Coordinates of N, CA and C and ligand atoms in Angstrom, one line a residue:
M1 N 0.8 -1.2 0.0 CA 0.0 0.0 0.0 C 0.9 1.2 0.0
K2 N 0.6 2.2 -0.9 CA 1.4 3.4 -1.0 C 0.6 4.6 -0.9
F3 N 1.1 5.7 -0.4 CA 0.5 7.0 -0.4 C 1.3 7.9 -1.3
L4 N 0.6 8.7 -2.1 CA 1.3 9.6 -2.9 C 0.9 11.0 -2.5
C5 N 1.9 11.9 -2.5 CA 1.6 13.3 -2.3 C 1.2 13.9 -3.6
I6 N -0.1 14.3 -3.7 CA -0.6 14.8 -5.0 C 0.2 16.0 -5.5
D7 N 0.4 16.9 -4.6 CA 1.1 18.2 -5.0 C 2.5 17.9 -5.6
C8 N 3.2 17.0 -5.0 CA 4.6 16.8 -5.4 C 4.7 15.6 -6.3
D9 N 3.6 14.8 -6.4 CA 3.7 13.6 -7.2 C 4.8 12.7 -6.7
A10 N 5.0 12.7 -5.4 CA 6.0 11.9 -4.9 C 5.5 10.8 -3.9
Q11 N 6.1 9.7 -3.8 CA 5.7 8.7 -2.9 C 6.0 9.0 -1.5
M12 N 5.1 9.0 -0.7 CA 5.3 9.4 0.7 C 6.0 8.2 1.4
T13 N 6.9 8.6 2.3 CA 7.7 7.5 3.0 C 7.0 7.2 4.3
F14 N 7.1 5.9 4.6 CA 6.5 5.4 5.8 C 7.2 6.0 7.0
E15 N 6.4 6.5 7.9 CA 7.0 7.2 9.1 C 6.9 6.4 10.4
E16 N 5.6 6.0 10.6 CA 5.3 5.4 11.9 C 4.1 4.5 11.8
R17 N 4.2 3.5 12.5 CA 3.1 2.5 12.5 C 2.7 2.1 13.9
Q18 N 1.5 2.1 14.2 CA 1.0 1.7 15.5 C -0.1 0.7 15.4
Q19 N 0.1 -0.3 16.2 CA -1.0 -1.3 16.4 C -1.2 -1.4 17.9
P20 N -2.1 -0.6 18.3 CA -2.4 -0.6 19.8 C -2.8 -1.9 20.4
G21 N -3.2 -2.9 19.6 CA -3.5 -4.1 20.2 C -5.0 -4.4 20.3
D22 N -5.8 -3.4 19.9 CA -7.2 -3.6 19.9 C -7.8 -3.9 18.5
G23 N -6.8 -4.2 17.7 CA -7.2 -4.6 16.3 C -7.2 -3.4 15.3
T24 N -7.0 -2.2 15.9 CA -6.9 -1.1 15.0 C -5.4 -1.0 14.5
F25 N -5.3 -0.2 13.5 CA -4.0 -0.1 12.9 C -3.8 1.4 12.5
A26 N -2.7 2.0 12.8 CA -2.5 3.4 12.5 C -1.1 3.5 11.9
A27 N -1.0 4.3 10.8 CA 0.3 4.5 10.2 C 0.4 5.9 9.7
S28 N 1.5 6.5 9.8 CA 1.7 7.8 9.2 C 2.8 7.8 8.2
F29 N 2.6 8.7 7.2 CA 3.5 8.8 6.1 C 3.9 10.2 5.9
T30 N 5.1 10.5 5.4 CA 5.6 11.8 5.2 C 6.0 12.0 3.8
C31 N 5.7 13.2 3.2 CA 6.2 13.5 1.9 C 7.6 13.9 2.0
P32 N 8.5 13.3 1.3 CA 9.9 13.6 1.4 C 10.2 15.0 0.8
T33 N 9.3 15.5 0.0 CA 9.6 16.7 -0.7 C 9.1 17.9 0.1
C34 N 7.7 17.9 0.4 CA 7.1 19.1 1.1 C 6.9 18.8 2.6
G35 N 7.2 17.6 3.0 CA 7.0 17.4 4.5 C 5.6 17.2 4.9
R36 N 4.7 17.1 4.0 CA 3.3 16.9 4.4 C 3.1 15.5 5.0
R37 N 2.3 15.4 6.0 CA 2.1 14.1 6.7 C 0.7 13.7 6.6
V38 N 0.5 12.4 6.3 CA -0.9 11.8 6.4 C -0.8 10.7 7.3
A39 N -2.0 10.4 7.8 CA -2.1 9.2 8.7 C -3.2 8.3 8.2
M40 N -3.0 7.1 8.3 CA -4.0 6.1 8.0 C -4.5 5.4 9.2
L41 N -5.8 5.4 9.4 CA -6.3 4.7 10.6 C -7.3 3.7 10.1
A42 N -7.1 2.5 10.5 CA -8.0 1.4 10.1 C -8.6 0.8 11.3
N43 N -9.9 0.5 11.2 CA -10.6 -0.1 12.2 C -10.3 -1.6 12.1
P44 N -10.7 -2.4 13.1 CA -10.4 -3.9 13.1 C -10.8 -4.6 11.8
M45 N -11.9 -4.2 11.3 CA -12.4 -4.9 10.1 C -11.5 -4.6 8.9
E46 N -11.2 -3.3 8.8 CA -10.3 -2.8 7.7 C -8.9 -3.4 7.8
T47 N -8.4 -3.5 9.1 CA -7.1 -4.1 9.3 C -7.1 -5.6 8.8
Q48 N -8.2 -6.2 9.1 CA -8.4 -7.6 8.7 C -8.4 -7.7 7.1
L49 N -9.1 -6.7 6.5 CA -9.2 -6.7 5.1 C -7.8 -6.5 4.4
V50 N -7.0 -5.6 5.0 CA -5.7 -5.4 4.5 C -4.8 -6.6 4.6
S51 N -4.9 -7.3 5.7 CA -4.2 -8.5 5.9 C -4.6 -9.6 4.9
T52 N -5.9 -9.7 4.7 CA -6.5 -10.7 3.8 C -6.0 -10.4 2.4
L53 N -6.1 -9.1 2.0 CA -5.7 -8.7 0.6 C -4.2 -9.2 0.4
G54 N -3.4 -8.9 1.4 CA -2.0 -9.3 1.2 C -1.8 -10.7 1.0
V55 N -2.6 -11.5 1.7 CA -2.5 -13.0 1.6 C -3.0 -13.4 0.2
E56 N -4.1 -12.8 -0.2 CA -4.7 -13.2 -1.5 C -3.8 -12.9 -2.7
I57 N -3.2 -11.7 -2.6 CA -2.3 -11.3 -3.7 C -1.1 -12.3 -3.8
G58 N -0.6 -12.6 -2.6 CA 0.5 -13.6 -2.5 C 0.0 -14.9 -3.1
G59 N -1.2 -15.3 -2.6 CA -1.7 -16.6 -3.0 C -1.9 -16.7 -4.5
R60 N -2.4 -15.6 -5.1 CA -2.7 -15.6 -6.5 C -1.4 -15.8 -7.3
T61 N -0.4 -15.1 -6.9 CA 0.9 -15.2 -7.6 C 1.4 -16.7 -7.6
L62 N 1.2 -17.3 -6.4 CA 1.6 -18.7 -6.3 C 0.8 -19.6 -7.1
D63 N -0.5 -19.2 -7.4 CA -1.4 -20.1 -8.1 C -1.1 -20.1 -9.6
E64 N -0.4 -19.1 -10.1 CA -0.1 -19.1 -11.5 C 0.5 -20.4 -12.1
Q65 N 1.4 -20.9 -11.4 CA 2.1 -22.1 -11.9 C 1.2 -23.3 -12.0
P66 N 0.5 -23.6 -10.9 CA -0.4 -24.8 -11.0 C -1.4 -24.7 -12.2
L67 N -1.9 -23.4 -12.4 CA -2.8 -23.2 -13.5 C -2.2 -23.5 -14.8
E68 N -1.0 -23.0 -15.0 CA -0.3 -23.2 -16.3 C 0.1 -24.7 -16.4
F69 N 0.4 -25.3 -15.3 CA 0.7 -26.7 -15.3 C -0.5 -27.5 -15.8
T70 N -1.7 -27.1 -15.3 CA -2.9 -27.8 -15.7 C -3.2 -27.6 -17.2
R71 N -3.0 -26.4 -17.7 CA -3.2 -26.1 -19.1 C -2.2 -26.9 -20.0
A72 N -1.0 -27.0 -19.5 CA 0.0 -27.8 -20.3 C -0.4 -29.2 -20.3
N73 N -1.0 -29.7 -19.2 CA -1.4 -31.1 -19.2 C -2.5 -31.3 -20.1
M74 N -3.5 -30.4 -20.2 CA -4.6 -30.5 -21.1 C -4.2 -30.6 -22.6
Q75 N -3.2 -29.7 -22.9 CA -2.6 -29.8 -24.2 C -2.0 -31.1 -24.5
G76 N -1.3 -31.6 -23.5 CA -0.6 -32.9 -23.6 C -1.7 -34.0 -23.9
R77 N -2.8 -33.8 -23.3 CA -3.9 -34.8 -23.5 C -4.4 -34.8 -24.9
D78 N -4.4 -33.6 -25.5 CA -4.9 -33.6 -26.9 C -4.0 -34.5 -27.8
D79 N -2.7 -34.4 -27.5 CA -1.8 -35.3 -28.3 C -2.1 -36.7 -28.0
A80 N -2.4 -37.0 -26.8 CA -2.7 -38.4 -26.4 C -3.9 -38.9 -27.1
F81 N -4.9 -38.0 -27.5 CA -6.1 -38.5 -28.2 C -5.8 -39.0 -29.6
A82 N -4.6 -38.6 -30.1 CA -4.3 -39.0 -31.4 C -4.2 -40.6 -31.5
E83 N -3.9 -41.1 -30.3 CA -3.8 -42.6 -30.3 C -5.0 -43.3 -29.8
D84 N -6.1 -42.4 -29.6 CA -7.3 -43.0 -29.1 C -7.9 -44.0 -30.2
P85 N -8.3 -45.1 -29.7 CA -8.8 -46.2 -30.7 C -9.9 -45.7 -31.5
E86 N -10.8 -44.8 -30.9 CA -11.9 -44.3 -31.6 C -11.6 -43.4 -32.9
R87 N -10.4 -42.8 -32.8 CA -10.0 -41.9 -33.9 C -9.1 -42.7 -34.9
T88 N -8.5 -43.8 -34.5 CA -7.7 -44.5 -35.4 C -8.5 -45.4 -36.2
P89 N -8.4 -45.4 -37.5 CA -9.2 -46.3 -38.4 C -8.9 -47.7 -38.0
R90 N -10.0 -48.4 -37.8 CA -9.8 -49.8 -37.4 C -11.0 -50.6 -38.0
S91 N -10.9 -51.9 -37.7 CA -11.9 -52.8 -38.2 C -13.2 -52.4 -37.5
P92 N -14.4 -52.7 -38.2 CA -15.6 -52.3 -37.6 C -15.9 -53.1 -36.3
R93 N -16.8 -52.6 -35.5 CA -17.1 -53.2 -34.3 C -17.6 -54.6 -34.5
P94 N -17.1 -55.6 -33.8 CA -17.5 -56.9 -34.0 C -18.9 -57.2 -33.5
V95 N -19.6 -58.1 -34.0 CA -20.9 -58.5 -33.5 C -20.7 -59.7 -32.6
W96 N -21.7 -59.8 -31.6 CA -21.6 -60.8 -30.7 C -22.6 -61.9 -31.1
S97 N -22.2 -63.1 -31.2 CA -23.1 -64.2 -31.4 C -24.0 -64.4 -30.2
S98 N -25.2 -65.0 -30.4 CA -26.1 -65.1 -29.3 C -25.6 -65.9 -28.1
D99 N -24.8 -66.9 -28.5 CA -24.1 -67.7 -27.5 C -23.1 -66.9 -26.6
A100 N -22.4 -66.0 -27.4 CA -21.4 -65.2 -26.7 C -22.2 -64.2 -25.8
E101 N -23.3 -63.6 -26.3 CA -24.1 -62.7 -25.6 C -24.6 -63.3 -24.3
A102 N -25.0 -64.6 -24.4 CA -25.5 -65.3 -23.2 C -24.4 -65.5 -22.2
R103 N -23.3 -65.7 -22.7 CA -22.1 -65.9 -21.8 C -21.7 -64.6 -21.1
L104 N -21.8 -63.6 -21.9 CA -21.4 -62.3 -21.4 C -22.4 -61.8 -20.3
A105 N -23.7 -62.3 -20.5 CA -24.7 -61.9 -19.5 C -24.5 -62.5 -18.1
K106 N -23.7 -63.6 -18.1 CA -23.4 -64.2 -16.8 C -22.3 -63.4 -16.0
V107 N -21.6 -62.5 -16.7 CA -20.5 -61.8 -16.1 C -21.2 -60.7 -15.2
P108 N -20.7 -60.6 -14.0 CA -21.3 -59.6 -13.0 C -21.4 -58.2 -13.7
S109 N -22.6 -57.6 -13.5 CA -22.9 -56.4 -14.3 C -21.8 -55.3 -14.1
F110 N -21.2 -55.2 -12.9 CA -20.3 -54.1 -12.7 C -19.0 -54.2 -13.4
V111 N -18.7 -55.4 -13.9 CA -17.5 -55.5 -14.8 C -17.8 -55.9 -16.2
R112 N -19.2 -56.0 -16.5 CA -19.6 -56.5 -17.8 C -19.1 -55.6 -19.0
G113 N -19.2 -54.3 -18.7 CA -18.8 -53.3 -19.7 C -17.3 -53.5 -20.0
M114 N -16.5 -53.6 -19.0 CA -15.1 -53.7 -19.1 C -14.7 -55.0 -19.9
V115 N -15.4 -56.1 -19.5 CA -15.1 -57.4 -20.1 C -15.5 -57.4 -21.5
K116 N -16.7 -56.8 -21.8 CA -17.1 -56.7 -23.2 C -16.1 -55.9 -24.1
K117 N -15.6 -54.9 -23.5 CA -14.6 -54.1 -24.2 C -13.3 -54.9 -24.5
I118 N -12.9 -55.7 -23.5 CA -11.7 -56.5 -23.6 C -11.8 -57.4 -24.8
Y119 N -13.0 -58.1 -24.9 CA -13.2 -59.1 -26.0 C -13.4 -58.4 -27.3
S120 N -14.1 -57.2 -27.3 CA -14.3 -56.5 -28.5 C -13.0 -56.0 -29.0
D121 N -12.1 -55.4 -28.2 CA -10.8 -55.0 -28.6 C -10.0 -56.1 -29.2
Y122 N -10.1 -57.3 -28.5 CA -9.3 -58.4 -28.9 C -9.8 -58.8 -30.3
A123 N -11.1 -58.8 -30.6 CA -11.6 -59.2 -31.9 C -11.2 -58.2 -32.9
R124 N -11.4 -56.9 -32.6 CA -11.1 -55.9 -33.6 C -9.6 -55.8 -34.0
E125 N -8.7 -56.0 -33.0 CA -7.3 -56.0 -33.3 C -6.9 -57.1 -34.2
R126 N -7.7 -58.2 -34.2 CA -7.5 -59.3 -35.1 C -8.4 -59.4 -36.3
S127 N -9.1 -58.3 -36.5 CA -10.1 -58.2 -37.6 C -11.1 -59.3 -37.6
I128 N -11.5 -59.7 -36.4 CA -12.5 -60.8 -36.3 C -13.9 -60.2 -36.2
A129 N -14.8 -60.6 -37.1 CA -16.1 -59.9 -37.2 C -17.1 -60.4 -36.2
E130 N -17.0 -61.6 -35.7 CA -17.9 -62.1 -34.8 C -17.3 -62.7 -33.5
I131 N -17.9 -62.3 -32.4 CA -17.4 -62.8 -31.2 C -18.2 -64.0 -30.8
T132 N -17.6 -65.2 -30.6 CA -18.3 -66.4 -30.3 C -17.7 -66.9 -29.0
P133 N -18.3 -67.9 -28.3 CA -17.8 -68.5 -27.1 C -16.4 -69.0 -27.3
A134 N -16.1 -69.6 -28.5 CA -14.8 -70.1 -28.8 C -13.8 -69.0 -28.9
L135 N -14.2 -67.9 -29.4 CA -13.2 -66.8 -29.5 C -13.0 -66.3 -28.1
M136 N -14.0 -66.2 -27.3 CA -13.8 -65.8 -25.9 C -12.9 -66.7 -25.1
D137 N -13.0 -68.0 -25.4 CA -12.0 -68.9 -24.8 C -10.6 -68.6 -25.2
R138 N -10.5 -68.4 -26.5 CA -9.1 -68.1 -27.0 C -8.6 -66.8 -26.4
A139 N -9.4 -65.8 -26.4 CA -9.0 -64.5 -25.8 C -8.6 -64.7 -24.4
R140 N -9.4 -65.4 -23.7 CA -9.2 -65.6 -22.2 C -7.8 -66.3 -22.0
E141 N -7.6 -67.3 -22.8 CA -6.3 -68.0 -22.7 C -5.1 -67.1 -23.1
E142 N -5.3 -66.4 -24.2 CA -4.2 -65.5 -24.6 C -3.9 -64.3 -23.7
L143 N -5.0 -63.8 -23.2 CA -4.8 -62.6 -22.4 C -4.7 -62.9 -20.9
G144 N -4.9 -64.2 -20.6 CA -4.8 -64.6 -19.2 C -5.9 -64.1 -18.3
L145 N -7.2 -64.2 -18.9 CA -8.3 -63.6 -18.1 C -9.1 -64.7 -17.5
E146 N -8.6 -65.4 -16.6 CA -9.4 -66.5 -16.0 C -10.6 -66.0 -15.3
G147 N -11.7 -66.6 -15.5 CA -12.9 -66.2 -14.7 C -13.7 -65.2 -15.5
M148 N -13.3 -64.8 -16.7 CA -14.1 -63.8 -17.4 C -14.9 -64.5 -18.5
Ligands
ZN1 ZN1 4.6 16.7 -1.1

């Protein structure tokens, strides 16, 4: 916080500061050119405000880096999307035979989506158009997915 002497357009120098202990805050400043003095008196609430402002300004300066870090991360993610399977041209989504569907239905629902994706990916990577129980067995064996 700075005080300027309007007449001299000079920054007043800090002269004295008092904190009587009741939460108020008093400070006096002197103009180095004309010698004019001003005093600032803040009530407890204002004193609190000044303290808080100081903390916030400091905090904001410190926050700059994490924000930029986040932005950089998001840009990095964009690059990562280039390898996203959905964007990479691949074989069409395989169909599930009714036998395979029935078998998938026995998988606990909370992992079914994941299991379905594993088999689908397995089939797509090998350009297999239909997922059958036989293929599921093969995938399980190859991927080491016992119990799926
Ligand atoms: Zn002055």
